[in-house]
XYZ file of C-alpha atoms in Angstrom:
529
model
C 56.375 -141.046 5.697
C 59.293 -139.696 7.698
C 62.855 -140.901 8.176
C 63.066 -142.960 11.349
C 66.764 -143.798 10.994
C 69.492 -144.311 8.436
C 72.725 -146.282 8.377
C 75.945 -145.659 6.479
C 78.529 -148.332 5.715
C 81.841 -147.789 3.892
C 80.684 -144.317 2.815
C 83.335 -141.584 3.001
C 84.366 -141.224 6.670
C 81.874 -143.865 7.820
C 83.726 -147.158 7.448
C 81.929 -149.161 10.115
C 78.150 -149.319 9.973
C 76.843 -146.193 11.711
C 73.181 -145.700 12.619
C 71.624 -142.226 12.866
C 68.172 -141.794 14.409
C 65.960 -138.862 13.458
C 62.977 -137.013 14.904
C 60.714 -134.455 13.274
C 63.453 -131.881 13.979
C 67.059 -133.079 14.181
C 70.232 -131.004 14.475
C 73.593 -132.657 13.761
C 76.397 -131.089 15.792
C 80.106 -131.802 16.060
C 83.520 -130.463 15.169
C 84.630 -129.647 11.635
C 85.156 -132.581 9.274
C 83.434 -135.035 11.612
C 80.809 -136.049 9.042
C 77.756 -133.780 9.433
C 77.450 -132.750 5.787
C 78.192 -136.333 4.724
C 74.894 -137.437 6.289
C 72.874 -134.812 4.403
C 74.636 -135.613 1.133
C 74.118 -139.350 1.614
C 70.388 -138.674 1.888
C 70.544 -136.538 -1.267
C 72.176 -139.455 -3.127
C 69.548 -141.828 -1.716
C 66.468 -139.777 -2.565
C 67.442 -137.872 -5.701
C 69.190 -140.048 -8.270
C 69.256 -137.230 -10.825
C 70.521 -134.709 -8.283
C 72.474 -131.769 -9.739
C 74.089 -131.274 -6.312
C 75.578 -134.591 -5.217
C 76.292 -137.607 -7.389
C 77.862 -140.857 -6.195
C 81.351 -141.572 -7.496
C 84.301 -143.851 -6.802
C 85.694 -141.353 -4.279
C 82.706 -141.933 -1.987
C 83.962 -145.394 -1.052
C 85.829 -145.224 2.256
C 89.568 -145.371 1.492
C 90.270 -147.958 4.216
C 87.345 -150.102 3.037
C 88.786 -150.010 -0.486
C 92.152 -151.207 0.841
C 90.326 -154.088 2.548
C 88.819 -155.141 -0.780
C 85.331 -153.711 -0.225
C 83.845 -152.599 -3.550
C 80.556 -150.950 -2.540
C 79.172 -148.520 -0.006
C 75.678 -148.758 1.462
C 73.035 -146.211 2.391
C 69.988 -147.644 4.160
C 66.991 -145.588 5.280
C 64.067 -146.779 7.392
C 60.740 -144.970 7.450
C 57.971 -144.477 9.981
C 54.425 -143.049 9.753
C 53.689 -145.475 6.940
C 50.423 -145.298 4.972
C 47.802 -147.699 6.266
C 46.938 -148.854 2.753
C 49.077 -148.883 -0.385
C 48.440 -149.941 -3.971
C 51.321 -152.157 -5.051
C 49.834 -153.866 -8.106
C 46.597 -154.205 -10.090
C 44.952 -151.312 -8.174
C 44.378 -153.668 -5.221
C 44.907 -152.053 -1.823
C 47.109 -153.872 0.656
C 49.448 -152.975 3.494
C 53.195 -153.369 3.835
C 52.881 -155.634 6.865
C 50.700 -158.157 5.008
C 53.317 -158.292 2.267
C 56.064 -158.918 4.865
C 57.861 -155.762 3.719
C 58.662 -154.322 7.160
C 61.860 -154.939 9.095
C 62.110 -156.456 12.581
C 61.253 -153.057 14.118
C 58.094 -152.674 12.039
C 59.652 -150.012 9.770
C 59.977 -149.846 6.002
C 63.730 -150.080 5.293
C 65.189 -149.487 1.848
C 68.826 -150.335 1.182
C 70.886 -148.947 -1.691
C 74.353 -150.285 -2.511
C 76.656 -148.396 -4.851
C 79.621 -149.804 -6.727
C 81.809 -146.951 -7.903
C 79.224 -144.806 -9.685
C 75.975 -145.226 -11.535
C 72.699 -146.773 -10.490
C 72.570 -148.597 -7.157
C 71.411 -152.093 -6.355
C 68.215 -151.684 -4.354
C 66.855 -153.972 -1.640
C 63.994 -153.971 0.829
C 65.194 -155.172 4.230
C 62.290 -157.050 5.779
C 61.253 -159.701 8.268
C 60.235 -162.115 5.533
C 59.244 -165.787 5.143
C 62.261 -168.020 4.470
C 60.477 -171.383 4.363
C 61.349 -172.667 0.871
C 57.713 -173.583 0.304
C 56.642 -169.945 0.512
C 59.793 -167.816 0.244
C 60.762 -165.440 -2.572
C 57.135 -164.963 -3.613
C 57.867 -161.338 -4.473
C 60.392 -162.553 -7.051
C 57.939 -164.854 -8.831
C 55.866 -164.148 -11.936
C 52.106 -164.656 -11.940
C 52.476 -167.982 -13.749
C 54.987 -169.189 -11.132
C 52.669 -168.202 -8.301
C 49.787 -170.068 -9.926
C 51.925 -173.182 -10.309
C 52.997 -173.005 -6.667
C 49.402 -172.534 -5.538
C 48.338 -175.589 -7.560
C 51.217 -177.650 -6.201
C 50.425 -176.801 -2.562
C 46.642 -176.987 -2.982
C 46.094 -173.325 -2.213
C 42.737 -171.829 -3.112
C 42.597 -168.247 -4.381
C 39.587 -166.562 -5.950
C 41.463 -163.885 -7.889
C 44.442 -165.680 -9.415
C 45.242 -162.812 -11.774
C 46.384 -160.586 -8.904
C 49.814 -161.443 -7.499
C 49.078 -159.857 -4.121
C 46.060 -162.153 -3.664
C 48.057 -165.227 -4.643
C 50.868 -164.353 -2.235
C 48.402 -163.747 0.571
C 46.745 -167.136 -0.017
C 50.054 -169.016 -0.153
C 51.433 -167.355 2.986
C 48.129 -168.067 4.704
C 48.557 -171.761 3.909
C 51.896 -171.785 5.772
C 51.070 -169.185 8.446
C 52.428 -171.382 11.266
C 55.687 -172.274 9.514
C 56.767 -169.113 7.714
C 60.231 -169.112 9.384
C 60.432 -165.322 9.425
C 63.935 -163.841 9.223
C 65.247 -160.392 8.340
C 66.528 -160.590 4.763
C 67.333 -158.233 1.888
C 64.783 -158.626 -0.906
C 66.218 -157.790 -4.315
C 64.030 -154.964 -5.666
C 65.300 -155.367 -9.232
C 63.500 -158.616 -10.008
C 59.926 -159.482 -11.013
C 57.136 -158.247 -8.750
C 59.598 -156.852 -6.195
C 60.733 -154.327 -8.818
C 57.169 -153.200 -9.509
C 56.445 -153.023 -5.792
C 59.516 -150.866 -5.123
C 58.510 -148.487 -7.926
C 55.081 -148.160 -6.317
C 56.580 -147.651 -2.854
C 58.831 -144.916 -4.263
C 55.757 -142.798 -5.014
C 55.016 -142.702 -1.273
C 58.538 -141.686 -0.185
C 59.159 -138.134 1.081
C 60.392 -135.285 -1.104
C 63.937 -134.459 0.016
C 65.248 -130.893 -0.443
C 68.872 -130.131 0.392
C 70.059 -126.559 0.975
C 73.836 -126.383 1.170
C 75.774 -123.673 2.968
C 78.593 -123.126 0.498
C 77.768 -123.336 -3.205
C 79.464 -122.022 -6.295
C 77.743 -119.253 -8.253
C 77.041 -121.345 -11.328
C 74.086 -121.036 -13.673
C 72.584 -124.209 -12.221
C 73.014 -123.082 -8.625
C 69.518 -121.642 -8.390
C 68.047 -125.095 -8.992
C 68.597 -125.790 -5.322
C 69.126 -122.372 -3.742
C 66.060 -120.643 -5.221
C 63.120 -121.602 -2.976
C 60.720 -121.435 -5.910
C 62.500 -124.459 -7.374
C 61.652 -126.375 -4.207
C 58.075 -125.108 -4.334
C 57.743 -126.537 -7.863
C 58.845 -129.980 -6.607
C 56.263 -129.855 -3.832
C 53.430 -128.626 -6.044
C 54.138 -131.301 -8.654
C 54.153 -133.887 -5.850
C 50.539 -133.178 -4.895
C 48.177 -136.033 -5.687
C 45.663 -133.911 -7.610
C 48.439 -132.384 -9.729
C 49.968 -135.818 -10.406
C 46.571 -137.051 -11.646
C 46.145 -134.049 -13.922
C 49.646 -134.481 -15.340
C 48.929 -138.165 -15.935
C 45.735 -137.210 -17.807
C 47.696 -134.772 -19.971
C 50.377 -137.387 -20.628
C 47.702 -139.921 -21.630
C 46.169 -137.505 -24.145
C 49.588 -136.732 -25.646
C 50.507 -140.432 -25.666
C 47.309 -141.350 -27.536
C 47.887 -138.674 -30.157
C 51.561 -139.627 -30.511
C 50.639 -143.284 -31.013
C 48.182 -142.305 -33.749
C 50.843 -140.238 -35.497
C 53.437 -143.008 -35.110
C 51.129 -145.738 -36.398
C 50.035 -143.647 -39.372
C 53.688 -142.996 -40.168
C 54.517 -146.713 -39.985
C 51.554 -147.563 -42.194
C 52.900 -145.226 -44.842
C 56.382 -146.713 -44.388
C 54.966 -150.194 -45.073
C 53.991 -149.059 -48.537
C 57.667 -148.362 -49.240
C 59.544 -150.925 -47.119
C 57.359 -153.429 -45.298
C 60.309 -155.189 -43.639
C 61.688 -151.996 -42.187
C 58.262 -150.892 -40.955
C 57.648 -154.192 -39.149
C 60.913 -153.795 -37.211
C 59.948 -150.421 -35.801
C 57.733 -149.557 -32.812
C 56.917 -146.220 -31.186
C 58.623 -145.793 -27.786
C 56.838 -143.322 -25.513
C 57.994 -142.800 -21.910
C 55.571 -143.346 -19.061
C 54.043 -140.300 -17.358
C 56.037 -140.747 -14.157
C 59.280 -140.775 -16.156
C 58.628 -137.366 -17.721
C 60.681 -134.438 -16.408
C 57.844 -132.076 -15.513
C 60.227 -129.944 -13.420
C 62.020 -128.906 -16.615
C 58.838 -127.285 -17.892
C 59.130 -124.744 -15.066
C 62.913 -124.422 -14.979
C 62.677 -120.716 -15.829
C 60.880 -119.958 -12.549
C 62.982 -117.775 -10.275
C 63.093 -114.831 -7.915
C 64.991 -111.837 -9.291
C 65.792 -108.402 -7.938
C 66.360 -105.083 -9.628
C 67.429 -105.345 -13.269
C 66.363 -109.035 -13.237
C 69.497 -110.160 -11.369
C 68.821 -113.756 -10.155
C 69.362 -114.511 -6.481
C 72.134 -117.013 -7.192
C 74.229 -114.039 -8.352
C 73.569 -112.092 -5.153
C 75.614 -112.152 -1.970
C 75.426 -115.130 0.374
C 73.737 -113.045 3.073
C 70.949 -111.992 0.671
C 70.436 -115.574 -0.525
C 70.164 -116.771 3.045
C 67.664 -114.028 3.937
C 65.443 -115.097 1.037
C 65.785 -118.671 2.218
C 64.872 -117.560 5.743
C 61.732 -115.913 4.394
C 60.845 -119.046 2.428
C 60.918 -121.240 5.530
C 58.981 -118.704 7.600
C 56.351 -118.447 4.861
C 56.105 -122.243 4.674
C 55.611 -122.392 8.446
C 52.803 -119.825 8.279
C 51.168 -121.674 5.376
C 51.120 -124.828 7.492
C 49.610 -122.941 10.419
C 46.857 -121.685 8.109
C 46.355 -125.199 6.748
C 47.193 -124.154 3.187
C 49.823 -126.775 2.407
C 48.078 -129.650 0.636
C 50.729 -132.225 -0.153
C 50.189 -135.966 -0.262
C 53.874 -136.735 0.302
C 55.848 -135.556 3.275
C 58.685 -133.071 2.785
C 62.155 -133.254 4.289
C 64.094 -129.990 4.475
C 67.810 -130.603 4.984
C 69.653 -127.369 5.724
C 73.390 -127.142 6.116
C 74.575 -124.474 8.562
C 71.497 -122.205 8.475
C 73.418 -119.655 10.535
C 75.738 -118.887 7.593
C 76.011 -115.118 6.976
C 73.176 -114.404 9.399
C 72.893 -112.046 12.355
C 71.908 -113.614 15.688
C 68.403 -112.161 15.424
C 67.926 -113.837 12.036
C 69.247 -117.121 13.411
C 66.567 -117.042 16.105
C 63.846 -116.343 13.534
C 65.113 -119.196 11.405
C 65.196 -121.783 14.178
C 61.682 -120.771 15.274
C 60.503 -121.310 11.686
C 62.122 -124.763 11.686
C 60.389 -125.626 14.961
C 57.018 -124.601 13.543
C 57.626 -126.478 10.308
C 58.530 -129.681 12.130
C 55.500 -129.504 14.419
C 52.926 -128.967 11.685
C 51.940 -131.077 8.733
C 53.982 -133.601 6.819
C 57.345 -131.908 7.321
C 60.647 -133.119 8.742
C 63.662 -130.842 9.271
C 67.314 -131.886 9.469
C 70.058 -129.347 10.240
C 73.782 -129.204 10.609
C 75.115 -126.342 12.664
C 78.189 -124.773 14.236
C 76.094 -122.199 16.069
C 75.896 -122.447 19.850
C 72.980 -120.000 19.638
C 70.954 -122.412 17.514
C 71.800 -125.286 19.870
C 70.568 -123.262 22.846
C 67.233 -122.670 21.104
C 66.629 -126.389 20.570
C 65.400 -129.125 22.856
C 67.872 -131.718 24.067
C 66.003 -134.484 22.212
C 66.513 -132.647 18.887
C 70.318 -132.901 19.013
C 72.583 -135.614 17.614
C 76.225 -135.326 18.592
C 78.714 -136.831 16.124
C 81.965 -138.086 17.578
C 84.722 -140.564 16.842
C 85.143 -143.144 19.611
C 88.484 -144.327 18.221
C 86.985 -147.270 16.358
C 84.091 -145.797 14.405
C 81.842 -142.777 14.108
C 79.029 -142.528 16.644
C 75.930 -140.381 16.101
C 73.629 -140.223 19.103
C 71.570 -138.027 21.355
C 74.095 -136.738 23.894
C 74.017 -138.409 27.271
C 74.392 -136.479 30.521
C 78.044 -137.396 30.841
C 79.174 -134.791 33.380
C 76.172 -132.759 34.454
C 73.570 -135.357 35.307
C 70.809 -133.498 33.512
C 70.353 -132.258 29.908
C 72.653 -129.257 29.474
C 72.909 -127.426 26.167
C 76.004 -125.641 27.502
C 77.660 -129.037 27.921
C 76.797 -129.954 24.312
C 78.317 -126.706 23.053
C 81.499 -127.354 25.057
C 81.843 -130.920 23.771
C 80.830 -130.182 20.175
C 82.426 -126.773 19.625
C 84.748 -126.291 22.621
C 82.668 -123.236 23.528
C 84.220 -121.847 26.706
C 81.491 -119.830 28.403
C 80.876 -118.253 31.795
C 77.396 -119.784 31.624
C 78.790 -123.332 31.541
C 81.250 -122.466 34.340
C 78.276 -121.372 36.471
C 76.394 -124.592 35.723
C 79.312 -126.801 36.740
C 80.030 -124.846 39.926
C 76.338 -124.789 40.827
C 75.988 -128.538 40.325
C 79.047 -129.271 42.492
C 77.523 -127.070 45.206
C 74.116 -128.776 44.793
C 75.779 -132.166 45.325
C 77.488 -130.886 48.519
C 80.879 -131.557 46.937
C 82.281 -128.028 46.858
C 84.499 -128.499 49.904
C 85.974 -131.710 48.466
C 86.525 -130.132 45.036
C 88.298 -127.037 46.427
C 90.481 -128.951 48.922
C 94.212 -128.588 48.295
C 93.905 -126.175 45.351
C 96.142 -123.128 45.091
C 94.623 -119.780 46.001
C 95.042 -116.206 44.822
C 94.174 -112.817 46.313
C 90.743 -111.363 45.634
C 89.605 -107.894 46.775
C 85.959 -107.886 47.839
C 84.085 -104.569 48.104
C 81.327 -104.615 50.717
C 78.087 -102.644 50.285
C 79.385 -100.089 52.809
C 82.502 -99.574 50.702
C 84.789 -101.558 52.969
C 87.526 -103.561 51.223
C 88.153 -107.165 52.255
C 90.988 -109.355 51.061
C 90.132 -112.998 50.389
C 92.165 -116.008 49.268
C 90.237 -117.878 46.573
C 90.952 -120.803 44.315
C 91.011 -120.113 40.586
C 87.451 -121.488 40.221
C 86.084 -119.328 43.053
C 87.972 -116.283 41.723
C 86.365 -116.682 38.308
C 82.905 -117.283 39.789
C 83.095 -114.066 41.805
C 84.236 -112.092 38.788
C 81.362 -113.497 36.727
C 78.809 -112.496 39.359
C 80.371 -109.153 40.266
C 81.517 -107.481 37.028
C 81.157 -104.091 38.745
C 84.171 -104.921 40.947
C 87.195 -103.540 39.097
C 89.706 -104.123 41.903
C 90.931 -107.466 40.522
C 92.735 -108.628 37.404
C 90.230 -110.089 34.895
C 90.431 -113.822 34.373
C 91.703 -115.063 31.011
C 90.037 -117.463 28.603
C 92.810 -119.958 29.369
C 92.028 -119.759 33.099
C 88.304 -120.155 32.387
C 88.921 -123.240 30.247
C 91.217 -124.780 32.868
C 88.627 -124.254 35.596
C 85.865 -125.793 33.451
C 88.028 -128.829 32.670
C 88.916 -129.307 36.353
C 85.236 -129.288 37.356
C 84.336 -131.649 34.503
C 87.089 -134.098 35.475
C 85.998 -133.946 39.121
C 82.321 -134.649 38.349
C 83.214 -137.381 35.835
C 85.122 -139.199 38.596
C 82.053 -139.314 40.826
C 79.449 -142.070 40.693
C 75.784 -142.022 41.712
C 75.419 -138.262 41.504
C 71.838 -136.997 41.930
C 69.721 -136.249 38.877
C 67.986 -132.947 39.684
C 64.630 -132.091 38.140
C 65.005 -129.921 35.077
C 62.842 -129.300 32.054
C 64.209 -131.001 28.935
C 66.095 -128.561 26.762
C 65.802 -125.657 29.241
C 68.782 -123.345 28.835
C 68.778 -121.606 32.221
C 68.741 -123.540 35.465
C 68.848 -123.095 39.215
C 72.486 -124.188 39.120
C 73.552 -120.994 37.333
C 72.752 -118.823 40.331
């Protein structure tokens, strides 16, 4: 499974319901404090209830929502690439569609609502029967399903299996199911068991934060070996072996407990009869704790969480590159998909390392059961992505919007435009793109009309000096393309920004501009010449 989309409501800066769509590789971009890290941390809360990194608390409720009387925030995640067959109860294979557990878009959507802190209320949002004769079947016990089947004259060969009973009852009313999208309470009866089964199919989510304190527990998330342990323990064959071990231990513990109680009966029969051995199920055991001492250490056994941030990030870089190569070799056998969420991977890294890192992320996302989500402030990383990989976060004055950027000014995908909008990156490259597009549209004469000019000294190939009168935009363009000409005052960053804004405003005022052919995500274009 992979995340198809998520929605946030009343969570931190996201008051209004905000939907975020994901691909195999997704980079969240936007200005500081716009809500990039909030998305990654919301997913950490959703996937990892015992997370040592992020725990839900009362402060997560949007302050304006709280003033309006709202008492809970909601994190909903929908999944794609669903397993064809799942075992939901009694070892009987079925599929989520037959159980009416998919939403109106055919996705599995799980909703978690949090009041203050503690465990959430969990729902499955699904296009589900609402006809009273066959609704709420997931909330009924086996005896209730049998009674309903008898009442409606429904035949079912295997009445001991709830899934078979539900299938037979829904089949009886197949033409009058009255399907509607509803939230099924996953805390009651069979729905609770089904959700617990579904949880075993959900992806493993690993969050790497950019700025962490050097505490003793820090290496639980920053040391890549900790993440490797989670993935290894998530493998189907390992899970089976652990379950076998747990069963052996459970059997022996029960024998010891029962023998102890038998001896207690000889002394106090009443007390003995009131006691029962309580042994946790295999899937509730904290196997990760068995390997909590695993780590990478340098000279003198100094753990990496005590090293500098640059060193920690280089080790992390190597981890992702190694994972990518393992996938290319086909050596990553994991039954569950893995989601790597990395906050600002460029932190403390040279440009060359940033390029290596983003290439590793691309490889990871293209191979195997891996999804990668990034936040970044690096224009270099943006320029090494495809346009479809980017989600721009902005505030439209009413609510947060997270979407793939549209071609608002340049009528083709421009990574330079994204960097200008997201980070206010003022570059000669973007200036060239804008000027080139205006020229391509045969609008240069109209754009330059009436603008003030300044003197520009042009040096011909024969050494002759010519004096031209150029607008600020033309002056800058010539300086960009002829840096060898030292006869003119260099343009300032303020002048460059003003020229860019003037060209943007001009193009934004035009309708029906042509959409030139350009490869998606291509950084360089014919309009830069």
